[in-house]
Amino acid sequence: MDSLFLLVPIVIFFIVCAVKLFFWAVNSGQYDDLETEGRRILFDDDEPAERPAREEQKSGDTRAEQGEPGDKP
């Protein structure tokens, strides 16, 4: 029974904080547009960046010409 005298004010404090936080979020516009963020992920308009071709593919394998570390002559 003694623990209720401590727990009830703590619970009331947390409820008041949660209600204040909720009203702050509503007043600051956090819940104005709920659809755009979900659609932005699904329908991305950005074109994927093309990966630059590697020089080995353009000019052939240059590792044999230059030699790699550890290669014996």
Short mmCIF file of N, CA and C in Angstrom, two decimals:
data_model
loop_
_atom_site.label_atom_id
_atom_site.label_comp_id
_atom_site.label_asym_id
_atom_site.label_seq_id
_atom_site.Cartn_x
_atom_site.Cartn_y
_atom_site.Cartn_z
N MET A 1 0.82 -1.19 0.00
CA MET A 1 0.00 0.00 0.00
C MET A 1 0.86 1.26 0.00
N ASP A 2 1.99 1.19 0.69
CA ASP A 2 2.86 2.36 0.75
C ASP A 2 3.47 2.66 -0.63
N SER A 3 3.66 1.63 -1.43
CA SER A 3 4.25 1.85 -2.74
C SER A 3 3.31 2.62 -3.67
N LEU A 4 2.01 2.53 -3.43
CA LEU A 4 1.06 3.28 -4.25
C LEU A 4 1.22 4.78 -4.08
N PHE A 5 1.60 5.21 -2.88
CA PHE A 5 1.80 6.64 -2.65
C PHE A 5 2.98 7.18 -3.45
N LEU A 6 3.87 6.32 -3.82
CA LEU A 6 5.00 6.72 -4.66
C LEU A 6 4.68 6.51 -6.14
N LEU A 7 4.05 5.42 -6.48
CA LEU A 7 3.84 5.08 -7.89
C LEU A 7 2.75 5.91 -8.56
N VAL A 8 1.69 6.24 -7.86
CA VAL A 8 0.60 7.01 -8.46
C VAL A 8 1.07 8.40 -8.91
N PRO A 9 1.80 9.17 -8.10
CA PRO A 9 2.29 10.46 -8.61
C PRO A 9 3.26 10.32 -9.78
N ILE A 10 4.08 9.26 -9.75
CA ILE A 10 5.01 9.04 -10.86
C ILE A 10 4.23 8.75 -12.15
N VAL A 11 3.20 7.93 -12.07
CA VAL A 11 2.39 7.61 -13.24
C VAL A 11 1.66 8.85 -13.74
N ILE A 12 1.13 9.64 -12.85
CA ILE A 12 0.45 10.88 -13.26
C ILE A 12 1.44 11.82 -13.95
N PHE A 13 2.65 11.91 -13.43
CA PHE A 13 3.68 12.74 -14.06
C PHE A 13 3.98 12.26 -15.47
N PHE A 14 4.15 10.95 -15.65
CA PHE A 14 4.43 10.41 -16.99
C PHE A 14 3.27 10.63 -17.95
N ILE A 15 2.05 10.53 -17.47
CA ILE A 15 0.88 10.76 -18.33
C ILE A 15 0.83 12.22 -18.76
N VAL A 16 1.08 13.13 -17.83
CA VAL A 16 1.08 14.55 -18.17
C VAL A 16 2.18 14.85 -19.19
N CYS A 17 3.36 14.27 -19.01
CA CYS A 17 4.45 14.47 -19.98
C CYS A 17 4.08 13.91 -21.35
N ALA A 18 3.46 12.75 -21.39
CA ALA A 18 3.08 12.14 -22.67
C ALA A 18 2.03 12.98 -23.38
N VAL A 19 1.06 13.51 -22.64
CA VAL A 19 0.03 14.35 -23.25
C VAL A 19 0.64 15.64 -23.78
N LYS A 20 1.54 16.26 -23.01
CA LYS A 20 2.22 17.47 -23.48
C LYS A 20 3.04 17.19 -24.74
N LEU A 21 3.74 16.08 -24.74
CA LEU A 21 4.54 15.71 -25.90
C LEU A 21 3.66 15.47 -27.13
N PHE A 22 2.52 14.84 -26.93
CA PHE A 22 1.61 14.60 -28.04
C PHE A 22 1.08 15.92 -28.61
N PHE A 23 0.64 16.82 -27.74
CA PHE A 23 0.12 18.10 -28.23
C PHE A 23 1.22 18.95 -28.86
N TRP A 24 2.45 18.86 -28.37
CA TRP A 24 3.55 19.57 -29.01
C TRP A 24 3.76 19.03 -30.43
N ALA A 25 3.71 17.72 -30.60
CA ALA A 25 3.91 17.12 -31.92
C ALA A 25 2.80 17.53 -32.87
N VAL A 26 1.57 17.56 -32.40
CA VAL A 26 0.45 17.95 -33.26
C VAL A 26 0.56 19.42 -33.64
N ASN A 27 0.88 20.27 -32.69
CA ASN A 27 0.97 21.71 -32.96
C ASN A 27 2.17 22.07 -33.82
N SER A 28 3.23 21.29 -33.78
CA SER A 28 4.41 21.61 -34.59
C SER A 28 4.34 21.01 -35.98
N GLY A 29 3.26 20.30 -36.30
CA GLY A 29 3.07 19.81 -37.67
C GLY A 29 3.63 18.43 -37.93
N GLN A 30 3.90 17.67 -36.91
CA GLN A 30 4.45 16.34 -37.12
C GLN A 30 3.45 15.40 -37.80
N TYR A 31 2.18 15.64 -37.62
CA TYR A 31 1.15 14.75 -38.18
C TYR A 31 0.38 15.39 -39.33
N ASP A 32 0.92 16.44 -39.93
CA ASP A 32 0.21 17.12 -41.02
C ASP A 32 0.09 16.24 -42.26
N ASP A 33 1.19 15.63 -42.67
CA ASP A 33 1.19 14.84 -43.91
C ASP A 33 1.78 13.47 -43.62
N LEU A 34 0.91 12.50 -43.47
CA LEU A 34 1.37 11.15 -43.14
C LEU A 34 1.63 10.30 -44.38
N GLU A 35 1.12 10.71 -45.54
CA GLU A 35 1.21 9.88 -46.74
C GLU A 35 2.50 10.11 -47.53
N THR A 36 3.03 11.32 -47.53
CA THR A 36 4.15 11.64 -48.40
C THR A 36 5.40 10.83 -48.07
N GLU A 37 5.71 10.67 -46.81
CA GLU A 37 6.93 9.96 -46.45
C GLU A 37 6.88 8.50 -46.88
N GLY A 38 5.74 7.86 -46.75
CA GLY A 38 5.62 6.48 -47.20
C GLY A 38 5.72 6.35 -48.71
N ARG A 39 5.16 7.28 -49.42
CA ARG A 39 5.21 7.24 -50.89
C ARG A 39 6.58 7.61 -51.42
N ARG A 40 7.29 8.47 -50.73
CA ARG A 40 8.61 8.88 -51.21
C ARG A 40 9.56 7.69 -51.24
N ILE A 41 9.42 6.79 -50.29
CA ILE A 41 10.28 5.61 -50.27
C ILE A 41 9.90 4.66 -51.40
N LEU A 42 8.60 4.48 -51.63
CA LEU A 42 8.15 3.52 -52.63
C LEU A 42 8.36 4.01 -54.06
N PHE A 43 8.13 5.28 -54.30
CA PHE A 43 8.19 5.83 -55.65
C PHE A 43 9.32 6.83 -55.74
N ASP A 44 10.54 6.35 -55.72
CA ASP A 44 11.71 7.19 -55.77
C ASP A 44 11.90 7.68 -57.20
N ASP A 45 11.96 9.00 -57.39
CA ASP A 45 12.10 9.57 -58.72
C ASP A 45 13.55 9.74 -59.15
N ASP A 46 14.48 9.57 -58.26
CA ASP A 46 15.88 9.76 -58.61
C ASP A 46 16.33 8.64 -59.54
N GLU A 47 17.07 9.04 -60.55
CA GLU A 47 17.65 8.06 -61.46
C GLU A 47 18.87 7.44 -60.78
N PRO A 48 19.04 6.15 -60.92
CA PRO A 48 20.24 5.56 -60.30
C PRO A 48 21.49 6.05 -61.00
N ALA A 49 22.48 6.37 -60.24
CA ALA A 49 23.74 6.85 -60.80
C ALA A 49 24.43 5.70 -61.52
N GLU A 50 24.91 5.99 -62.72
CA GLU A 50 25.61 4.96 -63.46
C GLU A 50 26.96 4.74 -62.82
N ARG A 51 27.32 3.49 -62.71
CA ARG A 51 28.62 3.18 -62.14
C ARG A 51 29.68 3.43 -63.20
N PRO A 52 30.70 4.16 -62.87
CA PRO A 52 31.75 4.40 -63.87
C PRO A 52 32.45 3.09 -64.22
N ALA A 53 32.71 2.95 -65.50
CA ALA A 53 33.38 1.73 -65.95
C ALA A 53 34.79 1.70 -65.38
N ARG A 54 35.19 0.56 -64.96
CA ARG A 54 36.53 0.44 -64.39
C ARG A 54 37.56 0.49 -65.50
N GLU A 55 38.72 1.02 -65.19
CA GLU A 55 39.75 1.16 -66.21
C GLU A 55 40.24 -0.19 -66.71
N GLU A 56 40.17 -1.21 -65.86
CA GLU A 56 40.62 -2.53 -66.30
C GLU A 56 39.72 -3.06 -67.41
N GLN A 57 38.44 -2.70 -67.35
CA GLN A 57 37.53 -3.17 -68.38
C GLN A 57 37.74 -2.41 -69.68
N LYS A 58 38.10 -1.14 -69.60
CA LYS A 58 38.30 -0.34 -70.80
C LYS A 58 39.61 -0.69 -71.51
N SER A 59 40.68 -0.77 -70.74
CA SER A 59 41.98 -0.95 -71.36
C SER A 59 42.52 -2.37 -71.21
N GLY A 60 41.68 -3.28 -70.84
CA GLY A 60 42.14 -4.64 -70.65
C GLY A 60 42.69 -4.80 -69.24
N ASP A 61 43.21 -5.93 -68.94
CA ASP A 61 43.74 -6.20 -67.62
C ASP A 61 45.14 -5.62 -67.52
N THR A 62 45.28 -4.56 -66.76
CA THR A 62 46.58 -3.89 -66.66
C THR A 62 47.43 -4.46 -65.55
N ARG A 63 46.88 -5.38 -64.79
CA ARG A 63 47.66 -5.95 -63.69
C ARG A 63 48.85 -6.73 -64.23
N ALA A 64 48.68 -7.39 -65.34
CA ALA A 64 49.79 -8.19 -65.90
C ALA A 64 50.89 -7.27 -66.42
N GLU A 65 50.51 -6.09 -66.95
CA GLU A 65 51.49 -5.16 -67.49
C GLU A 65 52.26 -4.49 -66.36
N GLN A 66 51.56 -4.07 -65.30
CA GLN A 66 52.21 -3.33 -64.24
C GLN A 66 52.80 -4.24 -63.18
N GLY A 67 52.25 -5.39 -63.05
CA GLY A 67 52.73 -6.32 -62.02
C GLY A 67 52.11 -5.98 -60.69
N GLU A 68 51.76 -7.00 -59.98
CA GLU A 68 51.21 -6.78 -58.65
C GLU A 68 52.27 -7.01 -57.61
N PRO A 69 52.08 -6.43 -56.44
CA PRO A 69 53.05 -6.69 -55.38
C PRO A 69 53.12 -8.18 -55.08
N GLY A 70 54.30 -8.68 -54.94
CA GLY A 70 54.47 -10.09 -54.65
C GLY A 70 54.71 -10.93 -55.89
N ASP A 71 54.55 -10.33 -57.09
CA ASP A 71 54.82 -11.08 -58.32
C ASP A 71 56.31 -11.27 -58.49
N LYS A 72 56.72 -12.44 -58.93
CA LYS A 72 58.13 -12.70 -59.18
C LYS A 72 58.40 -12.51 -60.66
N PRO A 73 59.50 -11.86 -60.98
CA PRO A 73 59.81 -11.65 -62.42
C PRO A 73 60.24 -12.87 -63.15
#
